[in-house]
PDB file of C-alpha atoms in Angstrom:
ATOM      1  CA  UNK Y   1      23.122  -4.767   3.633  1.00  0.00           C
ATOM      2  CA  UNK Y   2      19.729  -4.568   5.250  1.00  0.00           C
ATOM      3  CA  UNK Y   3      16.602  -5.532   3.248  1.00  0.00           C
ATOM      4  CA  UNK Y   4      13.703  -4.333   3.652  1.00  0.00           C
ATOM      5  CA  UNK Y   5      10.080  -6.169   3.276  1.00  0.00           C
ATOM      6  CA  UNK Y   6       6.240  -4.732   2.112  1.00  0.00           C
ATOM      7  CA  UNK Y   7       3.379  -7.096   2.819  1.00  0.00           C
ATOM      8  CA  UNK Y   8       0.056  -6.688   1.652  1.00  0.00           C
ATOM      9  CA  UNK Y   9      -2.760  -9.005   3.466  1.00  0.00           C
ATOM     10  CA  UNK Y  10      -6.194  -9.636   2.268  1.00  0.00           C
ATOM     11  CA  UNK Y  11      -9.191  -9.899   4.552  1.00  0.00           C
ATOM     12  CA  UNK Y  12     -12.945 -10.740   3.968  1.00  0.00           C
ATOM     13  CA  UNK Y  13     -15.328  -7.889   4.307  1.00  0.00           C
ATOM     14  CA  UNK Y  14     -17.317  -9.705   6.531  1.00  0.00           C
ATOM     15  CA  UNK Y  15     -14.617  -9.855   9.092  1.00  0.00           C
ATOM     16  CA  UNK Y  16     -13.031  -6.489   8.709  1.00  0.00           C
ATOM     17  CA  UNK Y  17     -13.396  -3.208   6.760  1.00  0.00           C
ATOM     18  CA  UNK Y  18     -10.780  -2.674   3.489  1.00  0.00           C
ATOM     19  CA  UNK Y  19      -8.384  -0.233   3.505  1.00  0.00           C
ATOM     20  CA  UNK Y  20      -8.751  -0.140  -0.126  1.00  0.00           C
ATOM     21  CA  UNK Y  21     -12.122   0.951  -2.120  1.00  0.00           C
ATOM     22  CA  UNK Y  22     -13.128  -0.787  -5.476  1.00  0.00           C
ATOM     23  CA  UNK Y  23     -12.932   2.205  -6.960  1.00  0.00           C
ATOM     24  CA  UNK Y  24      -9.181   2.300  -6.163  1.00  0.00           C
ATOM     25  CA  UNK Y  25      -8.055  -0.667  -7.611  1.00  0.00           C
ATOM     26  CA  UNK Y  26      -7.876  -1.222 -11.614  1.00  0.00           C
ATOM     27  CA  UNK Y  27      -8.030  -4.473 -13.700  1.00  0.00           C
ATOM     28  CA  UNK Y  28      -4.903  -5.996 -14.791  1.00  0.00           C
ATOM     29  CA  UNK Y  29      -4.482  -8.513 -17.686  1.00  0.00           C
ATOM     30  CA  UNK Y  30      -0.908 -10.572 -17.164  1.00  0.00           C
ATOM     31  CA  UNK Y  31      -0.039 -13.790 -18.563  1.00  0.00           C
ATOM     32  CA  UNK Y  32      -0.213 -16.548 -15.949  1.00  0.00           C
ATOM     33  CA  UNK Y  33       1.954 -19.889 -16.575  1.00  0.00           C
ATOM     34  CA  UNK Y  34      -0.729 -22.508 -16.311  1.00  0.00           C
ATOM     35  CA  UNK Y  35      -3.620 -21.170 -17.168  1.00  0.00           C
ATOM     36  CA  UNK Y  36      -2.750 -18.478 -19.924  1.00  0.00           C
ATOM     37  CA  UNK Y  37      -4.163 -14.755 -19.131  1.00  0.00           C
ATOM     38  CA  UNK Y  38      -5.182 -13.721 -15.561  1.00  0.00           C
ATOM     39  CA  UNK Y  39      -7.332 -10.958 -14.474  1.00  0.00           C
ATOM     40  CA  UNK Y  40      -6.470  -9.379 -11.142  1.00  0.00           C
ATOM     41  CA  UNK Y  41      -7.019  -5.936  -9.704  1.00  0.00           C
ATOM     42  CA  UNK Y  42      -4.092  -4.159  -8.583  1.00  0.00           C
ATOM     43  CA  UNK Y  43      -4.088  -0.433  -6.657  1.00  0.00           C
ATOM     44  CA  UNK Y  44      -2.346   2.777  -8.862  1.00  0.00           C
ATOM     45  CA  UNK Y  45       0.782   3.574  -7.955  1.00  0.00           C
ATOM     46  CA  UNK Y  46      -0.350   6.784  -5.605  1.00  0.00           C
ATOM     47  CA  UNK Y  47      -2.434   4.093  -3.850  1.00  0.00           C
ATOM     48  CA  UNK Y  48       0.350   1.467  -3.048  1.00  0.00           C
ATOM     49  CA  UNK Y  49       2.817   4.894  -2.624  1.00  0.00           C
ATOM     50  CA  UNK Y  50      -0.063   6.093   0.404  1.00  0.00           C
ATOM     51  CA  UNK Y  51       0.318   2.811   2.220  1.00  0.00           C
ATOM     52  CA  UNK Y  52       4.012   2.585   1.649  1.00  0.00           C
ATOM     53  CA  UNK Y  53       4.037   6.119   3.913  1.00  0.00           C
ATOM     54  CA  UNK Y  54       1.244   5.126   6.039  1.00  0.00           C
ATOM     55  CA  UNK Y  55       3.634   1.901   7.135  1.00  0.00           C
ATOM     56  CA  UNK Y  56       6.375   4.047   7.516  1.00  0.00           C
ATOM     57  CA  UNK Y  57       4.685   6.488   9.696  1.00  0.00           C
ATOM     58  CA  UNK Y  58       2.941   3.639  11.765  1.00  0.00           C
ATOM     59  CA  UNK Y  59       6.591   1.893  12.191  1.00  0.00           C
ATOM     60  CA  UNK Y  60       8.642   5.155  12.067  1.00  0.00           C
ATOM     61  CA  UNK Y  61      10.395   3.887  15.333  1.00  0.00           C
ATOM     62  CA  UNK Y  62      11.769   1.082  13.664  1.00  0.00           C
ATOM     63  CA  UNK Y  63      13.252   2.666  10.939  1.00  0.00           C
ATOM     64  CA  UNK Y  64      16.362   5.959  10.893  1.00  0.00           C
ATOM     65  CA  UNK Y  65      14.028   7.995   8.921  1.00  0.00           C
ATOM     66  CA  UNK Y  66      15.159  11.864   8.787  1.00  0.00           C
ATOM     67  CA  UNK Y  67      12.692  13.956   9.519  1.00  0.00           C
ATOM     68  CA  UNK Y  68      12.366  15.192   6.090  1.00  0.00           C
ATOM     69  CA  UNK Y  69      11.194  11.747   5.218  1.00  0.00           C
ATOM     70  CA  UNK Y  70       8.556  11.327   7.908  1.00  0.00           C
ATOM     71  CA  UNK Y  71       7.240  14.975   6.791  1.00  0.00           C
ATOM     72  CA  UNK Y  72       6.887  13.924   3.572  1.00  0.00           C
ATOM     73  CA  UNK Y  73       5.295  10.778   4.063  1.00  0.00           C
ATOM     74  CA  UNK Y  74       2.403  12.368   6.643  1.00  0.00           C
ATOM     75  CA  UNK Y  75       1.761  15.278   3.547  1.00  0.00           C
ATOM     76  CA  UNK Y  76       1.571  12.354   0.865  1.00  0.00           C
ATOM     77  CA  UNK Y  77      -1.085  10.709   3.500  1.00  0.00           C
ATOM     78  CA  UNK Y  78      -2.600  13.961   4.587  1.00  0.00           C
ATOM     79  CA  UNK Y  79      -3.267  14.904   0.546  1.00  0.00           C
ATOM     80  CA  UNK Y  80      -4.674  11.384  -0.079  1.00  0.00           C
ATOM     81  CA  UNK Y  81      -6.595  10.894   3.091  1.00  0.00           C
ATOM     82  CA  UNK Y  82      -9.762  10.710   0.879  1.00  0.00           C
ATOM     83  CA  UNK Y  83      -8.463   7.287  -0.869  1.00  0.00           C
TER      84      UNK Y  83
END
């Protein structure tokens, strides 16, 4: 059965642009083994859904996507271009 794998990177603004906008991404409280509570920010679920398409398109090749999928995935990017 194939798996399939989502990466997320993190770069310093200094060295390239984010994808992501502060504004985008909302504080999250979770508990954290050592240390107790943890505060991290973590994108909405739309967010995370747009780059989940945007890899798909980018990689479409790679993947049997019907088209139905592919033209759903460019209108989910193409309503949320703005984030």
């Amino acid at each position: 059965r194939p798996r399939i794998a989502i990466s997320f990177v993190y770069s310093d603004v200094e060295f390239e642009a984010p994808y992501l906008s502060e504004e985008s991404l909302s504080s999250v409280e979770s508990d954290d083994c050592d240390s107790g509570k943890t505060k991290w920010n973590c994108p909405s679920f739309s967010i995370r859904l747009l780059l989940v398409c945007a890899q798909l398109l980018i990689y479409y090749q790679r993947f049997n996507l019907s088209t139905a999928t592919l033209r759903a995935c460019y209108d989910y990017c193409k309503m949320h271009s703005e984030k």
